[in-house]
CSV table of C-alpha atoms and ligand atoms in Angstrom, one decimal:
chain,number,residue,atom,x,y,z
A,27,MET,CA,216.6,-55.8,101.7
A,28,MET,CA,217.0,-54.9,105.0
A,29,SER,CA,219.9,-53.0,104.7
A,30,ILE,CA,219.2,-51.4,101.8
A,31,LEU,CA,216.1,-49.7,103.9
A,32,THR,CA,218.3,-48.5,106.5
A,33,TYR,CA,220.4,-46.9,104.6
A,34,PHE,CA,217.6,-45.3,103.4
A,35,LEU,CA,215.9,-44.7,106.4
A,36,LEU,CA,219.7,-43.2,107.3
A,37,VAL,CA,219.7,-40.8,104.4
A,38,LEU,CA,216.9,-39.3,105.4
A,39,LEU,CA,217.5,-38.6,109.0
A,40,LEU,CA,220.6,-37.4,107.6
A,41,ILE,CA,219.3,-35.0,105.0
A,42,ILE,CA,216.1,-33.8,107.1
A,43,PRO,CA,217.6,-31.4,109.6
A,44,PHE,CA,219.1,-29.9,106.0
A,45,ILE,CA,215.9,-29.6,104.3
A,46,SER,CA,214.2,-27.4,107.0
A,47,LEU,CA,217.0,-25.3,107.6
A,48,THR,CA,217.4,-24.5,103.5
A,49,TYR,CA,213.4,-24.0,103.9
A,50,ALA,CA,212.2,-22.3,107.1
A,51,VAL,CA,214.9,-20.0,108.4
A,52,GLU,CA,213.0,-17.9,111.2
A,53,ILE,CA,215.0,-15.7,113.4
A,54,ASN,CA,213.3,-13.4,116.3
A,55,VAL,CA,213.7,-9.9,116.6
A,56,VAL,CA,213.9,-10.9,120.3
A,57,ASP,CA,217.2,-13.5,120.4
A,58,PHE,CA,218.9,-10.2,118.8
A,59,GLY,CA,217.8,-8.3,122.2
A,60,ALA,CA,215.0,-6.5,121.4
A,61,ARG,CA,213.4,-6.0,124.8
A,62,GLY,CA,209.6,-5.8,123.9
A,63,ASP,CA,208.9,-3.4,127.4
A,64,GLY,CA,207.4,-0.1,125.0
A,65,LYS,CA,210.0,1.5,126.3
A,66,THR,CA,213.9,0.6,125.4
A,67,ASP,CA,214.5,1.7,121.6
A,68,ALA,CA,214.6,-2.0,119.7
A,69,SER,CA,215.9,-0.5,116.5
A,70,PRO,CA,219.7,-2.0,116.9
A,71,ALA,CA,218.1,-5.2,117.6
A,72,PHE,CA,215.9,-4.9,114.3
A,73,LEU,CA,218.2,-3.9,112.4
A,74,LYS,CA,220.7,-7.0,113.7
A,75,ALA,CA,218.6,-9.1,112.4
A,76,TRP,CA,217.4,-7.0,109.0
A,77,THR,CA,222.1,-7.8,108.5
A,78,VAL,CA,221.4,-11.5,109.0
A,79,ALA,CA,218.3,-11.7,106.5
A,80,CYS,CA,219.7,-9.6,104.6
A,81,SER,CA,223.1,-11.3,103.6
A,82,SER,CA,221.4,-14.9,104.2
A,83,LEU,CA,221.3,-16.4,100.8
A,84,GLU,CA,217.3,-18.6,101.9
A,85,PRO,CA,214.2,-17.3,102.3
A,86,THR,CA,214.4,-16.2,105.8
A,87,THR,CA,211.4,-14.5,108.1
A,88,ILE,CA,212.1,-12.0,111.0
A,89,TYR,CA,209.8,-12.6,113.0
A,90,VAL,CA,208.4,-10.2,115.7
A,91,PRO,CA,206.5,-11.7,118.8
A,92,ARG,CA,203.6,-10.6,120.2
A,93,ARG,CA,204.9,-7.5,122.5
A,94,ARG,CA,204.9,-4.0,122.2
A,95,PHE,CA,208.1,-2.4,120.5
A,96,LEU,CA,209.6,1.2,121.1
A,97,LEU,CA,211.5,1.9,117.6
A,98,GLY,CA,213.7,4.6,116.9
A,99,GLN,CA,213.8,5.9,113.1
A,100,ILE,CA,215.6,2.6,111.1
A,101,THR,CA,216.2,1.8,108.0
A,102,PHE,CA,216.5,-1.3,106.0
A,103,GLU,CA,219.5,-1.1,104.2
A,104,GLY,CA,219.5,-3.5,100.6
A,105,PRO,CA,220.7,-4.1,98.3
A,106,CYS,CA,220.2,-8.1,100.0
A,107,THR,CA,221.4,-11.2,99.0
A,108,ASN,CA,218.1,-12.3,99.6
A,109,SER,CA,215.3,-11.8,97.5
A,110,GLY,CA,212.9,-14.0,99.7
A,111,ILE,CA,212.2,-11.9,103.0
A,112,THR,CA,209.3,-11.5,105.4
A,113,LEU,CA,208.6,-9.5,108.4
A,114,ARG,CA,206.0,-11.6,110.0
A,115,ILE,CA,204.4,-9.2,112.8
A,116,ASP,CA,201.9,-10.1,115.9
A,117,GLY,CA,203.1,-7.3,117.8
A,118,ILE,CA,203.1,-3.6,118.6
A,119,LEU,CA,205.7,-0.9,116.8
A,120,VAL,CA,205.5,2.2,118.3
A,121,SER,CA,207.6,5.4,116.6
A,122,PRO,CA,209.2,7.8,119.2
A,123,ALA,CA,207.1,11.3,120.0
A,124,TYR,CA,208.0,14.2,117.3
A,125,GLU,CA,210.5,15.5,119.6
A,126,LYS,CA,213.0,12.6,119.7
A,127,MET,CA,213.6,12.2,115.7
A,128,GLY,CA,214.3,15.5,114.8
A,129,SER,CA,213.6,16.7,111.1
A,130,ALA,CA,213.8,12.9,110.2
A,131,LYS,CA,211.3,12.1,107.1
A,132,TYR,CA,211.2,8.6,107.5
A,133,TRP,CA,210.4,6.7,110.5
A,134,MET,CA,210.3,2.7,109.2
A,135,LEU,CA,212.8,3.3,105.4
A,136,PHE,CA,213.3,-0.2,103.1
A,137,ASP,CA,215.8,1.6,101.1
A,138,LYS,CA,216.2,-0.5,97.8
A,139,VAL,CA,215.1,-4.0,98.5
A,140,GLU,CA,213.7,-6.7,96.1
A,141,GLY,CA,211.2,-10.0,97.3
A,142,VAL,CA,210.1,-8.5,101.0
A,143,ASN,CA,206.4,-9.5,102.3
A,144,ILE,CA,205.2,-7.8,105.0
A,145,THR,CA,202.8,-9.5,106.9
A,146,GLY,CA,200.5,-8.6,110.3
A,147,GLY,CA,202.0,-5.7,112.2
A,148,PHE,CA,200.2,-2.7,114.1
A,149,LEU,CA,202.6,0.7,113.0
A,150,ASP,CA,201.5,3.7,116.0
A,151,GLY,CA,203.4,6.6,114.6
A,152,GLN,CA,202.2,8.6,117.5
A,153,GLY,CA,201.2,11.5,115.7
A,154,SER,CA,198.7,13.7,117.8
A,155,SER,CA,201.7,15.9,119.4
A,156,LEU,CA,203.2,17.2,116.3
A,157,TRP,CA,199.7,17.7,115.2
A,158,SER,CA,198.7,19.8,118.2
A,159,CYS,CA,202.0,21.9,117.5
A,160,LYS,CA,201.2,22.6,114.1
A,161,GLY,CA,196.9,23.6,115.4
A,162,VAL,CA,199.2,26.4,116.6
A,163,ALA,CA,200.2,29.5,114.2
A,164,GLY,CA,203.2,30.7,114.3
A,165,GLN,CA,204.7,27.4,116.0
A,166,ASP,CA,208.3,26.2,114.8
A,167,CYS,CA,207.0,22.2,114.2
A,168,PRO,CA,209.2,19.7,112.0
A,169,VAL,CA,207.3,18.4,109.2
A,170,GLY,CA,207.0,14.8,110.6
A,171,ALA,CA,208.0,11.5,109.2
A,172,THR,CA,206.1,9.4,107.7
A,173,SER,CA,205.7,5.8,109.0
A,174,LEU,CA,206.2,3.3,106.5
A,175,THR,CA,208.1,4.1,103.0
A,176,PHE,CA,209.2,1.8,100.5
A,177,PHE,CA,212.4,3.5,98.4
A,178,GLY,CA,213.6,2.1,95.2
A,179,SER,CA,212.0,-1.1,96.0
A,180,LYS,CA,211.0,-4.3,93.5
A,181,ASP,CA,208.7,-6.8,94.6
A,182,VAL,CA,207.0,-5.8,98.1
A,183,THR,CA,204.1,-7.2,99.6
A,184,ILE,CA,202.6,-5.7,102.7
A,185,GLN,CA,199.7,-7.9,104.2
A,186,ASN,CA,197.1,-7.4,107.0
A,187,LEU,CA,199.0,-4.4,107.9
A,188,THR,CA,197.7,-1.8,110.1
A,189,SER,CA,198.9,1.7,110.9
A,190,ILE,CA,197.4,4.6,113.4
A,191,ASN,CA,198.3,8.1,114.3
A,192,ALA,CA,201.6,8.5,111.4
A,193,LYS,CA,202.8,12.1,111.8
A,194,LEU,CA,202.8,12.7,108.3
A,195,TYR,CA,202.0,10.1,105.8
A,196,HIS,CA,201.0,6.7,106.7
A,197,ILE,CA,202.2,4.9,103.9
A,198,VAL,CA,204.8,5.9,100.8
A,199,ILE,CA,205.8,4.2,97.9
A,200,LEU,CA,208.9,5.6,96.1
A,201,SER,CA,210.5,5.2,92.8
A,202,SER,CA,209.5,1.5,93.2
A,203,GLN,CA,208.0,-1.1,91.0
A,204,ASN,CA,205.7,-4.4,91.4
A,205,VAL,CA,204.0,-3.5,94.8
A,206,VAL,CA,201.0,-5.1,96.4
A,207,LEU,CA,199.0,-3.8,99.9
A,208,GLN,CA,196.5,-6.2,100.4
A,209,GLY,CA,193.9,-6.0,104.4
A,210,VAL,CA,195.7,-3.1,105.1
A,211,ARG,CA,193.9,-0.9,107.5
A,212,ILE,CA,194.9,2.9,107.8
A,213,TYR,CA,193.3,5.3,110.4
A,214,ALA,CA,194.1,9.0,112.1
A,215,PRO,CA,191.3,10.9,113.0
A,216,GLU,CA,189.9,13.3,110.4
A,217,GLU,CA,190.8,16.8,111.5
A,218,SER,CA,194.3,14.7,111.6
A,219,PRO,CA,197.0,17.2,108.9
A,220,ASN,CA,199.2,15.7,106.2
A,221,THR,CA,198.0,12.4,107.4
A,222,ASP,CA,197.6,10.8,103.8
A,223,GLY,CA,197.0,7.1,103.8
A,224,VAL,CA,198.9,5.6,101.0
A,225,HIS,CA,201.0,7.9,98.7
A,226,VAL,CA,202.5,6.6,95.5
A,227,GLU,CA,204.7,7.9,93.1
A,228,LYS,CA,207.8,7.6,90.4
A,229,SER,CA,206.5,3.4,90.9
A,230,LEU,CA,205.2,0.8,88.5
A,231,ASN,CA,202.9,-1.7,88.9
A,232,VAL,CA,201.7,-1.0,92.3
A,233,ARG,CA,198.2,-2.7,93.9
A,234,ILE,CA,196.2,-1.2,96.2
A,235,LEU,CA,193.4,-4.4,97.7
A,236,ASN,CA,190.7,-5.3,100.3
A,237,SER,CA,191.8,-2.6,102.3
A,238,GLY,CA,190.0,0.8,104.9
A,239,ILE,CA,191.8,4.2,105.2
A,240,LYS,CA,190.0,6.6,107.8
A,241,THR,CA,192.2,9.5,107.8
A,242,GLY,CA,192.9,13.6,107.9
A,243,ASP,CA,194.2,13.7,103.7
A,244,ASP,CA,194.2,12.1,101.2
A,245,CYS,CA,193.3,8.1,101.3
A,246,VAL,CA,195.4,7.6,98.2
A,247,SER,CA,197.5,10.7,96.7
A,248,ILE,CA,198.8,9.4,93.5
A,249,GLY,CA,201.7,11.2,92.6
A,250,PRO,CA,204.4,12.0,89.3
A,251,GLY,CA,205.5,9.5,87.5
A,252,THR,CA,202.9,6.5,88.8
A,253,LYS,CA,202.3,3.8,85.9
A,254,ASP,CA,200.0,0.8,86.1
A,255,LEU,CA,198.5,1.6,89.7
A,256,TRP,CA,195.3,-0.3,90.6
A,257,ILE,CA,193.4,0.0,93.7
A,258,GLN,CA,190.1,-1.9,94.3
A,259,ARG,CA,187.4,-2.8,97.0
A,260,VAL,CA,189.1,0.1,99.3
A,261,ALA,CA,186.6,2.0,101.6
A,262,CYS,CA,187.9,5.7,102.3
A,263,GLY,CA,186.5,7.8,104.9
A,264,PRO,CA,186.5,10.1,106.4
A,265,GLY,CA,189.2,12.2,104.3
A,266,HIS,CA,190.1,13.4,101.5
A,267,GLY,CA,189.2,10.8,99.0
A,268,ILE,CA,191.5,9.7,95.9
A,269,SER,CA,193.7,12.0,94.8
A,270,ILE,CA,195.7,12.1,91.5
A,271,GLY,CA,197.8,15.2,92.2
A,272,SER,CA,198.6,17.8,93.2
A,273,LEU,CA,200.8,17.5,89.3
A,274,GLY,CA,202.1,19.9,87.9
A,275,LYS,CA,204.4,21.7,90.3
A,276,GLU,CA,207.7,21.9,88.4
A,277,VAL,CA,207.9,22.0,84.4
A,278,ASN,CA,209.6,18.7,83.9
A,279,GLU,CA,207.6,16.6,85.6
A,280,GLU,CA,206.9,12.6,84.3
A,281,GLY,CA,203.2,12.2,84.2
A,282,VAL,CA,200.3,9.4,85.7
A,283,GLU,CA,199.3,6.7,83.3
A,284,ASN,CA,197.3,4.3,83.5
A,285,VAL,CA,195.4,3.8,86.2
A,286,VAL,CA,192.0,1.4,87.5
A,287,VAL,CA,189.9,2.5,90.7
A,288,LYS,CA,187.4,-0.1,91.1
A,289,SER,CA,185.0,-1.5,93.8
A,290,VAL,CA,185.4,1.7,96.0
A,291,VAL,CA,183.5,3.2,98.5
A,292,PHE,CA,183.7,6.7,99.7
A,293,THR,CA,181.9,7.9,103.3
A,294,GLY,CA,181.7,11.1,104.5
A,295,THR,CA,185.0,12.6,102.6
A,296,GLN,CA,185.7,15.8,101.3
A,297,ASN,CA,186.6,14.6,97.9
A,298,GLY,CA,186.0,11.2,95.6
A,299,LEU,CA,187.8,10.9,92.8
A,300,ARG,CA,189.8,14.1,92.1
A,301,ILE,CA,192.2,14.8,89.5
A,302,LYS,CA,194.8,18.0,90.6
A,303,SER,CA,196.8,20.4,89.3
A,304,TRP,CA,199.0,23.6,89.8
A,305,GLY,CA,198.0,26.3,87.7
A,306,ARG,CA,201.4,26.2,86.4
A,307,PRO,CA,203.6,25.6,83.3
A,308,SER,CA,204.4,21.9,82.7
A,309,LYS,CA,204.9,19.2,80.5
A,310,GLY,CA,203.8,16.8,82.7
A,311,TYR,CA,200.1,14.6,81.5
A,312,VAL,CA,197.4,12.2,83.2
A,313,LYS,CA,196.0,9.4,80.6
A,314,GLY,CA,194.4,6.6,80.8
A,315,VAL,CA,192.1,6.5,83.6
A,316,VAL,CA,189.3,4.4,84.7
A,317,PHE,CA,187.1,5.0,87.3
A,318,LYS,CA,184.4,2.7,88.2
A,319,GLN,CA,181.9,0.4,90.0
A,320,VAL,CA,182.1,3.4,93.1
A,321,VAL,CA,179.6,4.6,96.1
A,322,MET,CA,179.6,7.9,97.1
A,323,ASN,CA,178.1,8.5,100.6
A,324,ASN,CA,177.6,12.1,101.4
A,325,VAL,CA,180.6,13.3,99.9
A,326,GLN,CA,181.4,16.7,99.3
A,327,ASN,CA,183.1,16.5,95.7
A,328,PRO,CA,182.3,13.3,94.4
A,329,ILE,CA,183.7,14.1,91.2
A,330,LEU,CA,186.3,16.6,90.3
A,331,ILE,CA,189.2,17.9,88.4
A,332,ASP,CA,190.6,20.9,89.7
A,333,GLN,CA,193.2,22.4,87.6
A,334,ASN,CA,193.6,25.9,88.9
A,335,TYR,CA,195.2,24.7,92.2
A,336,CYS,CA,197.1,27.7,93.6
A,337,PRO,CA,197.2,28.1,97.1
A,338,ASN,CA,197.6,31.8,98.2
A,339,ASN,CA,197.3,32.6,94.6
A,340,GLU,CA,201.2,32.3,94.8
A,341,GLY,CA,203.1,30.9,91.5
A,342,CYS,CA,201.0,30.3,89.3
A,343,PRO,CA,201.5,32.5,86.4
A,344,GLY,CA,198.4,33.1,84.5
A,345,GLN,CA,196.8,30.4,86.2
A,346,HIS,CA,197.2,27.8,83.3
A,347,SER,CA,198.1,24.5,84.2
A,348,GLY,CA,200.3,22.7,81.5
A,349,ILE,CA,199.3,19.3,82.6
A,350,GLN,CA,197.3,17.3,79.8
A,351,ILE,CA,194.4,15.5,81.4
A,352,SER,CA,193.1,12.8,78.2
A,353,ASN,CA,191.3,9.4,78.4
A,354,VAL,CA,189.1,9.6,81.6
A,355,THR,CA,186.6,7.3,82.3
A,356,TYR,CA,184.0,7.4,84.8
A,357,THR,CA,181.2,4.8,85.0
A,358,ALA,CA,178.5,2.6,87.4
A,359,ILE,CA,179.0,6.1,89.6
A,360,LYS,CA,176.7,6.2,92.3
A,361,GLY,CA,175.8,7.7,95.6
A,362,THR,CA,175.0,11.1,97.8
A,363,SER,CA,176.7,14.7,96.9
A,364,ALA,CA,176.9,16.8,100.4
A,365,THR,CA,177.2,19.6,97.6
A,366,LYS,CA,175.7,21.0,94.9
A,367,VAL,CA,177.8,20.5,92.4
A,368,ALA,CA,178.2,17.0,92.2
A,369,ILE,CA,180.2,17.0,88.5
A,370,LYS,CA,183.0,19.5,88.3
A,371,PHE,CA,185.3,19.5,85.6
A,372,ASP,CA,188.0,22.4,86.1
A,373,CYS,CA,190.1,21.8,82.9
A,374,SER,CA,193.1,24.4,81.7
A,375,GLN,CA,192.4,26.4,79.9
A,376,THR,CA,195.4,26.0,77.8
A,377,SER,CA,195.3,22.3,78.3
A,378,PRO,CA,191.7,21.5,77.9
A,379,CYS,CA,190.6,17.4,79.5
A,380,GLU,CA,190.2,15.6,76.2
A,381,GLY,CA,188.4,12.3,76.4
A,382,ILE,CA,186.6,12.4,79.3
A,383,LYS,CA,183.9,9.6,79.3
A,384,GLU,CA,180.8,10.0,81.6
A,385,GLN,CA,178.7,6.6,81.6
A,386,ASN,CA,176.1,5.2,84.0
A,387,ILE,CA,176.1,8.2,86.9
A,388,GLN,CA,173.9,8.6,89.3
A,389,LEU,CA,174.4,11.2,92.0
A,390,SER,CA,172.1,13.2,94.3
A,391,TYR,CA,171.9,16.2,96.5
A,392,LEU,CA,169.6,16.0,99.3
A,393,GLY,CA,167.3,13.7,97.3
A,394,GLU,CA,167.3,16.9,94.5
A,395,LEU,CA,169.2,17.2,91.2
A,396,ALA,CA,172.6,17.7,91.7
A,397,GLU,CA,174.4,19.8,88.6
A,398,SER,CA,177.8,19.3,86.9
A,399,SER,CA,180.0,22.0,86.1
A,400,CYS,CA,182.6,21.8,82.9
A,401,GLN,CA,185.5,24.4,81.9
A,402,ASN,CA,187.6,23.6,78.7
A,403,ALA,CA,186.8,19.7,79.0
A,404,ARG,CA,185.6,17.6,76.3
A,405,GLY,CA,184.8,14.1,76.0
A,406,VAL,CA,181.1,11.5,75.4
A,407,VAL,CA,178.0,11.0,77.6
A,408,LEU,CA,177.0,7.1,77.9
A,409,GLY,CA,174.2,5.4,78.9
A,410,SER,CA,172.3,7.7,81.8
A,411,VAL,CA,174.3,10.5,83.7
A,412,PHE,CA,172.6,12.1,86.4
A,413,PRO,CA,172.9,15.0,87.0
A,414,PRO,CA,173.2,15.9,83.3
A,415,SER,CA,176.4,16.2,81.9
A,416,CYS,CA,177.7,19.5,80.7
A,417,LEU,CA,180.5,18.0,78.4
B,14,NAG,C1,205.7,-13.0,99.5
B,14,NAG,O1,204.3,-12.9,98.5
B,14,NAG,C2,203.9,-13.0,97.4
B,14,NAG,C3,202.7,-12.9,96.9
B,14,NAG,O2,201.6,-13.0,98.2
B,14,NAG,C4,204.6,-14.2,96.7
B,14,NAG,O3,204.1,-14.4,95.9
B,14,NAG,C5,206.1,-14.7,97.4
B,14,NAG,O4,206.3,-16.1,97.6
B,14,NAG,C6,205.9,-13.8,98.8
B,14,NAG,N1,207.7,-13.8,99.4
B,14,NAG,C7,208.5,-14.5,100.0
B,14,NAG,C8,209.4,-14.1,100.5
B,14,NAG,O5,207.4,-15.3,101.1
B,15,NAG,C1,195.3,-11.3,106.2
B,15,NAG,O1,194.1,-11.9,106.7
B,15,NAG,C2,193.2,-12.3,106.1
B,15,NAG,C3,191.5,-12.2,106.6
B,15,NAG,O2,191.9,-12.3,108.3
B,15,NAG,C4,193.3,-14.2,106.1
B,15,NAG,O3,192.3,-15.2,105.2
B,15,NAG,C5,194.9,-13.6,105.9
B,15,NAG,O4,194.6,-15.3,105.7
B,15,NAG,C6,195.9,-13.0,106.3
B,15,NAG,N1,196.6,-12.8,105.4
B,15,NAG,C7,198.3,-13.8,105.8
B,15,NAG,C8,199.5,-13.7,105.0
B,15,NAG,O5,198.4,-14.0,107.0
B,16,NAG,C1,192.3,4.8,77.9
B,16,NAG,O1,193.2,4.7,78.6
B,16,NAG,C2,192.8,2.9,78.8
B,16,NAG,C3,192.8,2.5,80.2
B,16,NAG,O2,194.4,2.7,80.2
B,16,NAG,C4,193.4,2.1,77.4
B,16,NAG,O3,193.1,0.5,77.8
B,16,NAG,C5,193.0,2.7,76.4
B,16,NAG,O4,193.9,2.3,75.5
B,16,NAG,C6,193.1,3.8,76.9
B,16,NAG,N1,192.7,4.2,75.1
B,16,NAG,C7,193.2,5.9,73.7
B,16,NAG,C8,192.1,6.0,72.9
B,16,NAG,O5,194.2,6.2,74.1
């Protein structure tokens, strides 16, 4: 009896360390030499930690403690043997000034990774000196680097991350699939140029949930080749709203398909729900979009389709967009417009908008009746729609 019990206890004692090893590998960037003094470049240490996590066979957490880390341009490169990497960040990651980043397009780039979770963290893009440079006419400034990019990646979660003052976009999801952004906070001043909150392009099954975005450009911009995108419980503003496009800059372009934007609030934004395409020939399209339960607070263009985008009137022969827009539903949209035309469908003469559905819309302008404006748009009206539909 006794000896069997002792035997089991001994076996347990022997295997416990292995259980914990296979379950919770956690490595700390400080142990790889990251200083966390806000001055010494911590990217060599982050890269060493990444190499360990990426080549491990066990789920691995890279922990970033509550300090301030200066992080130069860094690529977290895959593919990895590990599909369970968590980056748990309690600290602040600070980007170098733009002068030190040359023509880099990315600050933090995750390239071809699979199974990566980022939890927490505060990214400071240090964008203000670049915005000032861009604000001076004739000055030669770089385009700037996006703060956080996932490229060619799969099964990614970004939770409770805060990103401020990106030099260019804050977060880009490019050529990736199965990505969830949850509880993300994005902030840049209203007048900061091109600081889009989240840009999604050529990606499949992306979800943006429970997030707040205040910035100088689009809160979310949706590029060609985006399919199955779900945006829910997002507060946007200041900013330029949620925009599908600009699309149709190229002739051969992938379409945008199956997008849902639900329970979103826009406050003081330039646009609310926008679809925008160049007035140029293109084989691209937008189909299967649902906008629902949306609140507009003092939004300049609450509902807008603009197919005549052509900055400086250059390169838009005939000004007709080839982008075919179809099956777009606007339902339960209410609030206030900051201009008289609250709903504007300015569609292409050669590819008119088809299957637009307006249902239960209640938008006012300074307490007065607002207006709708339609060009080349066809569709149906259900329930009560104010301003009265022109479909
Ligand atoms: C990442 O997060 C997702 C969703 O919360 C979860 O299912 C998955 O197990 C997590 N992966 C790792 C490596 O922690
Ligand atoms: C993210 O924040 C929410 C709210 O503060 C919290 O409930 C949740 O557990 C956090 N998620 C993670 C993975 O830390
Ligand atoms: C319209 O789009 C919705 C949402 O993507 C989709 O469920 C529906 O099948 C589409 N309808 C048509 C007629 O294509």
